[in-house]
Amino acid sequence: MASIAIIGTGYVGLTTGACFSHLGHDVVCADIDADKVRRLSQGEIPIVEKGLDRLVDEGLRSGNLSFVVGAAEASKQAEFHYLCVPTPQGTDGAADLSYLEAAAAEIGPVIPDDSVVVNKSTVPVGSTRVVARVLGRSDVAVVSNPEFLREGTAVADFLQPDRVVIGSQDQEAAIRVAALYSRIAAPIMVTDPVSAETIKYASNAFLASKLSFVNAMATLCEAVGADVNDVVLGMGYDSRIGREFLRPGPGWGGSCFPKDTKALAKIAEDAGYNFRFLDEVLLINDEQFDRTAQKVIDSVESNLVDTHVAALGLTFKAGTDDLRDSPAIEVLQRVRDAGIQVKAFDPAVLPGENRLATVQPGLDIEVVSDPYAAAEGAASLVILTEWDEFSWLDFDKLAEIMTGKNIVDARNLLDPTIPRRRGFNYRGIGR
Ligand code: UDX
């Protein structure tokens, strides 16, 4: 088995390192944060990812997973060097490569001869050339091996991927990286670095486009009186469309889709192509935030004094605690801007923690510890994240404690007949 250095222990790096150690490789993960390294070395996992804690514990016990401070410390003995550092969105929409270049500059002088450096983070087209330049090592191959991990299912997505993509000009380096995945049963595709980097952006932008199409169809369904759930069900039988990723919602978000879709539009612009289609995909998503917020605002009769909206869900999707670019937060900011008070509950967000202020400074909402505490005295209740527990709300109890009987189900989570049977005015998305 191989010796692998993982540079960066965020969501991608920690998952990649733990899974590679599970596959039998000898993995050393590096971070710049000494306290984080100490906690990881004790098996403390700072992110919610199903199965990750078990793999980290397994790797620490077997000795083929360890954590150190500093990229050079991890890389000095390794054969493969996975760059898993953040590539945040820059002010112009392009990805900021400063962390990637800093990591390459740090490991360039220390990595052993004939090492392979691998870009795992989502990086702009052409980044392998940037890393190669900064490394300044003619004996070292730089390979693109993009990640296709979804939050909440990252471990499963790594160990049972739909495909592994490897982009390299150096055939031998590509074969060496492919061998790291020898125990994984999935197609391994080898192409050039630019194509591999483009596959990643194209995949995310296409998925975001699919969702904007579904959300736009939901708006049309409302206008013509169709039920979008039946429309997408009927669409999904066509194997060319597929059943996945057809659920309408308040808009799409997360730390990847918005960033990657904007980055691809910028890559296109820099390459001389006006990718207007992506501009529209992004615009439809912003409009979906607006439409969802307007439904909530319309549901609160303006003459109600001292009331509020109960918001169920703050995370960008169920199964994760991530608030970054959350559609729920986009909608609630708009509701607050309309002067309506909000009490919110999310099973992955504790009252009083400051993550919300970090992702949305100035969003003045009260976070409470259970859905009924949010609903007490509320004129309206809105479901913004598809947590399963919101499917089982007690509408008899809600009818007693709410001042209004309005439900905005922005995830079409509920069977409308249940709240309607108890006298609620139910509004979904596209139905
Ligand atoms: C995404 C890609 O799926 C993954 O391949 C890539 O590596 C990283 O970005 P992630 O951001 O974790 O993964 O979330 P995903 O599950 O794709 O959902 C993205 C957004 O779309 C969420 O806001 C989610 O609620 C929304 N969504 C998803 C819908 O609104 N409807 C759907 O049917 C599916």
Coordinates of C-alpha atoms and ligand atoms in Angstrom, one line a residue:
M1 CA 0.0 0.0 0.0
A2 CA 1.0 3.6 -0.5
S3 CA 2.1 6.5 1.8
I4 CA -0.2 9.5 1.4
A5 CA 0.0 13.0 2.8
I6 CA -3.4 14.9 3.0
I7 CA -2.9 18.6 3.1
G8 CA -5.9 20.2 4.8
T9 CA -8.3 18.4 7.2
G10 CA -11.6 20.1 6.2
Y11 CA -14.6 18.3 4.9
V12 CA -12.8 16.9 1.8
G13 CA -9.4 16.3 3.4
L14 CA -10.6 14.5 6.5
T15 CA -13.0 12.3 4.5
T16 CA -10.3 11.5 1.9
G17 CA -7.6 10.7 4.6
A18 CA -9.9 8.5 6.6
C19 CA -11.2 6.6 3.6
F20 CA -7.7 6.1 2.1
S21 CA -6.5 4.8 5.5
H22 CA -9.6 2.5 5.6
L23 CA -8.4 1.2 2.2
G24 CA -5.1 0.2 3.8
H25 CA -2.9 3.1 2.8
D26 CA -0.5 4.9 5.3
V27 CA -2.0 8.3 5.7
V28 CA -0.7 11.4 7.4
C29 CA -3.1 14.4 7.5
A30 CA -1.8 18.0 8.0
D31 CA -3.5 21.1 9.1
I32 CA -2.2 24.5 10.1
D33 CA -4.4 24.6 13.2
A34 CA -2.5 22.9 16.0
D35 CA -5.6 22.7 18.3
K36 CA -7.6 21.0 15.5
V37 CA -4.7 18.5 14.9
R38 CA -4.7 17.7 18.6
R39 CA -8.4 17.1 18.7
L40 CA -8.4 15.0 15.5
S41 CA -5.5 12.9 17.0
Q42 CA -7.9 12.2 19.8
G43 CA -10.6 11.1 17.4
E44 CA -12.7 14.3 17.8
I45 CA -14.5 14.9 14.5
P46 CA -15.6 18.6 14.0
I47 CA -18.0 17.8 11.2
V48 CA -21.3 15.8 10.9
E49 CA -20.5 13.0 8.4
K50 CA -22.1 9.5 8.7
G51 CA -19.4 6.9 9.4
L52 CA -16.5 9.3 9.5
D53 CA -15.9 9.0 13.2
R54 CA -15.7 5.2 12.9
L55 CA -13.1 5.4 10.1
V56 CA -11.0 7.9 11.9
D57 CA -11.1 5.8 15.1
E58 CA -10.2 2.7 13.0
G59 CA -7.3 4.5 11.4
L60 CA -5.9 5.9 14.6
R61 CA -6.1 2.5 16.2
S62 CA -4.5 0.7 13.3
G63 CA -1.8 3.4 13.1
N64 CA -2.2 4.1 9.4
L65 CA -3.9 7.4 10.1
S66 CA -2.3 10.3 11.9
F67 CA -2.5 14.0 12.1
V68 CA 0.3 16.5 12.2
V69 CA 0.8 20.3 12.1
G70 CA 2.1 21.7 8.8
A71 CA 2.1 20.4 5.3
A72 CA 5.8 19.9 5.1
E73 CA 5.7 17.6 8.2
A74 CA 3.1 15.3 6.5
S75 CA 4.8 15.4 3.0
K76 CA 8.4 14.8 3.8
Q77 CA 7.9 11.0 3.9
A78 CA 5.0 10.5 1.5
E79 CA 4.8 9.3 -2.1
F80 CA 1.4 11.0 -2.8
H81 CA 0.4 14.5 -1.7
Y82 CA -3.3 15.3 -1.8
L83 CA -4.0 19.0 -1.8
C84 CA -7.4 19.4 0.0
V85 CA -7.2 23.0 1.0
P86 CA -10.0 25.5 0.6
T87 CA -10.5 27.2 -2.8
P88 CA -13.0 29.9 -1.7
Q89 CA -14.8 32.1 -4.1
G90 CA -12.8 35.3 -4.9
T91 CA -14.5 38.7 -5.2
D92 CA -14.7 38.4 -9.0
G93 CA -16.4 34.9 -8.8
A94 CA -13.1 33.1 -9.7
A95 CA -11.8 30.6 -7.2
D96 CA -9.1 31.9 -4.8
L97 CA -6.0 29.7 -5.2
S98 CA -3.9 31.3 -2.5
Y99 CA -4.2 28.4 -0.1
L100 CA -3.4 25.9 -2.9
E101 CA -0.3 27.9 -3.9
A102 CA 0.8 28.3 -0.3
A103 CA 0.5 24.5 0.2
A104 CA 2.5 23.7 -3.0
A105 CA 5.2 26.2 -2.0
E106 CA 5.5 24.6 1.4
I107 CA 5.8 21.0 0.2
G108 CA 7.8 21.6 -3.0
P109 CA 11.2 21.7 -1.3
V110 CA 10.6 18.6 1.0
I111 CA 8.6 16.1 -1.0
P112 CA 10.6 13.0 -2.0
D113 CA 11.8 12.4 -5.6
D114 CA 9.2 11.1 -8.0
S115 CA 6.3 12.1 -5.7
V116 CA 2.9 12.7 -7.2
V117 CA 1.0 15.8 -6.1
V118 CA -2.8 15.5 -6.5
N119 CA -5.4 18.3 -6.6
K120 CA -8.4 17.0 -4.8
S121 CA -10.1 20.3 -4.0
T122 CA -12.3 21.9 -6.6
V123 CA -9.9 24.0 -8.6
P124 CA -10.2 26.2 -11.7
V125 CA -9.4 24.7 -15.1
G126 CA -5.6 24.9 -15.5
S127 CA -4.7 24.7 -11.8
T128 CA -2.4 21.6 -12.2
R129 CA -0.1 23.9 -14.2
V130 CA -0.3 26.5 -11.4
V131 CA 0.7 23.9 -8.8
A132 CA 3.5 22.5 -11.0
R133 CA 4.9 26.0 -11.4
V134 CA 4.8 26.7 -7.7
L135 CA 6.3 23.3 -6.8
G136 CA 9.2 23.9 -9.1
R137 CA 10.0 20.2 -9.3
S138 CA 10.5 18.6 -12.7
D139 CA 10.6 15.1 -11.2
V140 CA 7.2 15.6 -9.6
A141 CA 3.9 14.9 -11.5
V142 CA 0.8 17.0 -10.7
V143 CA -2.5 15.1 -11.2
S144 CA -6.1 16.2 -10.9
N145 CA -8.4 13.8 -9.0
P146 CA -11.6 15.9 -8.3
E147 CA -13.9 15.0 -5.4
F148 CA -17.6 14.3 -5.9
L149 CA -18.6 14.1 -2.3
R150 CA -22.0 15.2 -1.0
E151 CA -22.3 16.5 2.5
G152 CA -24.0 13.9 4.8
T153 CA -23.0 11.0 2.5
A154 CA -19.3 11.8 1.9
V155 CA -17.9 8.5 3.2
A156 CA -20.3 6.5 1.1
D157 CA -19.6 8.7 -1.9
F158 CA -15.9 8.2 -1.5
L159 CA -16.0 4.4 -0.9
Q160 CA -18.8 3.7 -3.4
P161 CA -18.3 6.4 -6.0
D162 CA -20.1 6.6 -9.4
R163 CA -16.7 7.1 -10.9
V164 CA -13.1 8.1 -10.1
V165 CA -11.7 10.8 -12.4
I166 CA -8.0 11.2 -12.9
G167 CA -6.5 14.0 -15.0
S168 CA -2.8 13.7 -15.9
Q169 CA -0.4 14.4 -18.7
D170 CA 1.8 11.7 -17.3
Q171 CA 0.4 8.3 -18.0
E172 CA 2.6 6.6 -15.3
A173 CA 1.5 9.0 -12.6
A174 CA -2.1 8.4 -13.6
I175 CA -1.7 4.7 -13.2
R176 CA 0.0 5.2 -9.8
V177 CA -3.0 7.3 -8.6
A178 CA -5.5 4.9 -10.0
A179 CA -3.8 2.1 -8.0
L180 CA -4.8 4.0 -4.8
Y181 CA -8.4 3.1 -5.6
S182 CA -7.7 -0.6 -6.5
R183 CA -10.0 -1.8 -3.7
I184 CA -12.9 0.4 -4.9
A185 CA -15.4 -1.1 -7.4
A186 CA -16.1 1.9 -9.7
P187 CA -15.1 3.0 -13.2
I188 CA -11.8 4.8 -13.2
M189 CA -11.6 7.4 -16.0
V190 CA -8.2 8.8 -17.0
T191 CA -8.1 12.0 -19.0
D192 CA -6.0 15.1 -19.3
P193 CA -5.9 17.6 -16.3
V194 CA -8.0 20.3 -18.0
S195 CA -10.8 17.9 -18.9
A196 CA -10.7 16.4 -15.3
E197 CA -11.1 19.8 -13.8
T198 CA -13.8 20.7 -16.2
I199 CA -15.7 17.5 -15.4
K200 CA -16.0 18.6 -11.8
Y201 CA -17.4 22.1 -12.6
A202 CA -19.6 20.8 -15.4
S203 CA -21.1 18.1 -13.1
N204 CA -22.0 20.6 -10.3
A205 CA -23.2 23.2 -12.7
F206 CA -25.4 20.6 -14.5
L207 CA -26.9 19.4 -11.2
A208 CA -27.6 23.0 -10.2
S209 CA -29.2 23.6 -13.6
K210 CA -31.4 20.6 -13.2
L211 CA -32.6 22.0 -9.9
S212 CA -33.2 25.5 -11.3
F213 CA -35.2 23.8 -14.1
V214 CA -37.3 21.9 -11.5
N215 CA -37.9 25.1 -9.5
A216 CA -38.9 27.0 -12.6
M217 CA -41.2 24.2 -13.5
A218 CA -42.7 24.4 -10.0
T219 CA -43.5 28.1 -10.6
L220 CA -45.1 27.2 -14.0
C221 CA -47.1 24.4 -12.3
E222 CA -48.6 26.9 -9.9
A223 CA -49.5 29.1 -12.8
V224 CA -51.2 26.4 -14.8
G225 CA -52.6 24.3 -11.9
A226 CA -50.4 21.3 -12.3
D227 CA -48.8 19.3 -9.4
V228 CA -45.0 19.5 -9.7
N229 CA -44.6 16.3 -7.7
D230 CA -46.5 14.4 -10.3
V231 CA -44.8 16.3 -13.1
V232 CA -41.3 15.4 -11.9
L233 CA -42.4 11.8 -11.2
G234 CA -43.6 11.5 -14.8
M235 CA -40.4 13.0 -16.0
G236 CA -38.2 10.7 -14.0
Y237 CA -39.4 7.5 -15.6
D238 CA -37.4 8.6 -18.6
S239 CA -34.0 7.1 -18.0
R240 CA -32.4 10.1 -19.8
I241 CA -33.8 12.4 -17.1
G242 CA -33.6 10.0 -14.1
R243 CA -35.5 10.3 -10.8
E244 CA -32.7 11.9 -8.8
F245 CA -32.3 15.6 -8.1
L246 CA -35.9 16.5 -9.1
R247 CA -37.2 17.8 -5.8
P248 CA -38.3 21.4 -5.9
G249 CA -37.4 23.6 -2.9
P250 CA -36.7 27.1 -1.6
G251 CA -33.7 27.2 -4.0
W252 CA -30.4 25.3 -3.9
G253 CA -27.3 26.2 -1.8
G254 CA -24.4 24.7 0.1
S255 CA -20.7 25.4 0.0
C256 CA -20.3 24.0 -3.5
F257 CA -23.1 24.6 -6.0
P258 CA -23.2 28.4 -5.8
K259 CA -19.4 28.7 -5.7
D260 CA -18.8 26.2 -8.5
T261 CA -21.6 27.5 -10.8
K262 CA -20.3 31.1 -10.5
A263 CA -16.7 29.9 -10.9
L264 CA -17.6 28.0 -14.1
A265 CA -19.4 31.1 -15.5
K266 CA -16.2 33.1 -14.7
I267 CA -13.9 30.4 -16.3
A268 CA -16.1 30.7 -19.4
E269 CA -16.0 34.5 -19.4
D270 CA -12.2 34.4 -19.1
A271 CA -12.0 31.9 -21.9
G272 CA -14.1 34.2 -24.1
Y273 CA -17.4 32.4 -23.9
N274 CA -20.5 34.2 -22.4
F275 CA -22.2 31.2 -20.6
R276 CA -25.5 33.0 -20.4
F277 CA -27.3 29.8 -19.6
L278 CA -25.5 29.6 -16.2
D279 CA -26.3 33.2 -15.5
E280 CA -30.0 32.3 -15.9
V281 CA -29.6 29.2 -13.7
L282 CA -28.2 31.4 -10.9
L283 CA -30.9 34.1 -11.5
I284 CA -33.7 31.5 -11.2
N285 CA -32.2 30.3 -7.9
D286 CA -32.2 33.9 -6.5
E287 CA -35.8 34.3 -7.7
Q288 CA -36.7 31.1 -5.9
F289 CA -35.5 32.6 -2.7
D290 CA -37.6 35.6 -3.4
R291 CA -40.7 33.6 -4.3
T292 CA -40.4 31.4 -1.2
A293 CA -39.9 34.5 1.1
Q294 CA -42.9 36.2 -0.6
K295 CA -45.1 33.2 0.2
V296 CA -44.1 33.4 3.9
I297 CA -44.7 37.2 3.9
D298 CA -48.1 36.8 2.2
S299 CA -49.0 34.2 4.8
V300 CA -48.7 36.6 7.7
E301 CA -51.8 38.8 7.7
S302 CA -50.3 42.3 8.2
N303 CA -52.7 43.2 10.9
L304 CA -51.3 40.7 13.3
V305 CA -49.3 42.5 16.0
D306 CA -46.5 40.9 18.1
T307 CA -46.5 37.8 16.1
H308 CA -43.8 35.9 14.3
V309 CA -43.1 33.2 11.7
A310 CA -42.0 29.8 12.9
A311 CA -39.1 28.6 10.6
L312 CA -38.3 24.8 10.6
G313 CA -34.8 24.3 9.1
L314 CA -31.7 26.4 8.9
T315 CA -29.1 24.1 7.3
F316 CA -28.7 24.0 3.5
K317 CA -30.1 20.5 3.4
A318 CA -31.1 17.7 5.8
G319 CA -28.4 15.4 7.1
T320 CA -25.8 18.0 7.7
D321 CA -25.1 20.9 10.1
D322 CA -23.7 23.1 7.4
L323 CA -25.2 26.6 7.2
R324 CA -23.0 27.9 4.4
D325 CA -25.1 29.4 1.5
S326 CA -28.2 27.9 3.0
P327 CA -31.4 28.6 1.1
A328 CA -33.2 28.7 4.4
I329 CA -31.1 31.6 5.5
E330 CA -31.5 33.4 2.2
V331 CA -35.3 33.1 2.6
L332 CA -35.3 34.2 6.3
Q333 CA -33.1 37.2 5.6
R334 CA -35.8 38.4 3.1
V335 CA -38.6 37.7 5.7
R336 CA -36.7 39.7 8.3
D337 CA -36.1 42.5 5.8
A338 CA -39.9 42.7 5.4
G339 CA -40.1 43.4 9.2
I340 CA -41.4 40.0 10.3
Q341 CA -40.1 38.4 13.4
V342 CA -38.8 34.8 13.1
K343 CA -38.3 32.0 15.6
A344 CA -36.3 29.1 14.1
F345 CA -35.6 25.5 14.9
D346 CA -33.1 23.2 13.3
P347 CA -32.0 19.8 14.8
A348 CA -28.4 20.5 13.8
V349 CA -28.3 24.1 15.2
L350 CA -28.2 24.7 19.0
P351 CA -29.7 28.0 20.4
G352 CA -27.0 30.4 21.3
E353 CA -24.3 29.0 19.1
N354 CA -22.6 31.6 16.9
R355 CA -22.4 29.8 13.6
L356 CA -25.5 31.6 12.3
A357 CA -23.9 35.0 13.0
T358 CA -20.8 33.8 11.2
V359 CA -22.5 32.8 8.0
Q360 CA -25.1 35.6 8.0
P361 CA -24.0 38.6 10.1
G362 CA -27.0 40.7 11.1
L363 CA -29.7 38.1 10.6
D364 CA -31.8 38.8 13.7
I365 CA -33.8 35.7 14.4
E366 CA -34.3 33.7 17.5
V367 CA -33.1 30.0 17.5
V368 CA -35.1 27.8 19.8
S369 CA -34.7 24.2 20.9
D370 CA -37.8 22.5 19.4
P371 CA -40.3 23.0 16.6
Y372 CA -43.2 23.7 19.0
A373 CA -41.3 26.4 20.8
A374 CA -40.9 28.1 17.5
A375 CA -44.6 27.6 16.6
E376 CA -46.0 29.0 20.0
G377 CA -47.9 32.1 19.0
A378 CA -46.8 32.0 15.4
A379 CA -49.0 33.4 12.6
S380 CA -47.3 31.1 10.1
L381 CA -45.0 28.1 9.9
V382 CA -42.5 27.5 7.1
I383 CA -40.6 24.3 6.4
L384 CA -37.2 25.2 4.8
T385 CA -35.0 22.1 5.3
E386 CA -36.3 18.6 4.6
W387 CA -35.4 17.1 8.0
D388 CA -37.5 13.9 8.4
E389 CA -38.8 14.9 11.8
F390 CA -40.7 17.8 10.2
S391 CA -42.8 15.2 8.3
W392 CA -44.4 14.1 11.6
L393 CA -45.5 17.4 13.1
D394 CA -48.5 17.2 15.5
F395 CA -51.0 19.5 13.7
D396 CA -53.6 19.2 16.5
K397 CA -51.0 20.7 18.8
L398 CA -49.9 23.3 16.2
A399 CA -53.6 24.4 15.8
E400 CA -53.8 25.0 19.5
I401 CA -50.5 27.0 20.0
M402 CA -50.3 29.0 16.7
T403 CA -52.2 32.3 16.3
G404 CA -52.5 31.9 12.6
K405 CA -53.2 28.7 10.6
N406 CA -50.7 29.1 7.8
I407 CA -48.2 26.6 6.5
V408 CA -45.6 27.2 3.8
D409 CA -44.0 23.9 2.9
A410 CA -41.0 25.0 0.9
R411 CA -39.8 21.4 0.5
N412 CA -43.1 19.7 -0.3
L413 CA -42.4 17.5 2.6
L414 CA -46.0 17.2 3.9
D415 CA -49.1 15.5 2.6
P416 CA -51.3 18.6 2.2
T417 CA -54.4 16.8 3.3
I418 CA -53.1 16.5 6.9
P419 CA -52.8 20.2 7.7
R420 CA -55.8 21.1 5.6
R421 CA -58.0 18.5 7.4
R422 CA -57.2 20.5 10.6
G423 CA -58.1 23.8 9.0
F424 CA -54.7 25.0 8.0
N425 CA -54.1 27.0 4.9
Y426 CA -51.3 25.0 3.2
R427 CA -49.0 26.3 0.5
G428 CA -46.3 24.1 -1.1
I429 CA -44.0 24.6 -4.0
G430 CA -45.5 23.9 -7.4
R431 CA -48.7 22.4 -6.1
Ligands
UDX1 C1 -22.9 18.9 -4.1 C2 -22.8 17.8 -5.2 O1 -23.9 16.9 -5.2 C3 -21.5 16.9 -5.0 O2 -21.4 16.0 -6.0 C4 -20.3 17.9 -5.0 O3 -19.1 17.1 -4.7 C5 -20.5 18.9 -3.9 O4 -21.7 19.7 -4.1 P1 -23.7 19.0 -1.6 O5 -23.3 20.5 -1.8 O6 -23.3 18.3 -0.4 O7 -23.1 18.2 -2.9 O8 -25.3 19.0 -1.7 P2 -26.4 18.3 -2.6 O9 -26.9 17.1 -2.0 O10 -25.9 18.2 -4.0 O11 -27.5 19.5 -2.5 C6 -27.2 20.8 -3.0 C7 -28.4 21.7 -2.8 O12 -29.4 21.2 -3.7 C8 -29.0 21.6 -1.4 O13 -29.4 22.9 -1.0 C9 -30.2 20.7 -1.5 O14 -31.2 21.0 -0.6 C10 -30.6 21.1 -3.0 N1 -31.4 20.0 -3.6 C11 -30.8 18.8 -3.8 C12 -32.7 20.3 -4.0 O15 -33.3 21.4 -3.7 N2 -33.5 19.3 -4.6 C13 -32.9 18.1 -4.9 O16 -33.6 17.2 -5.4 C14 -31.6 17.8 -4.5

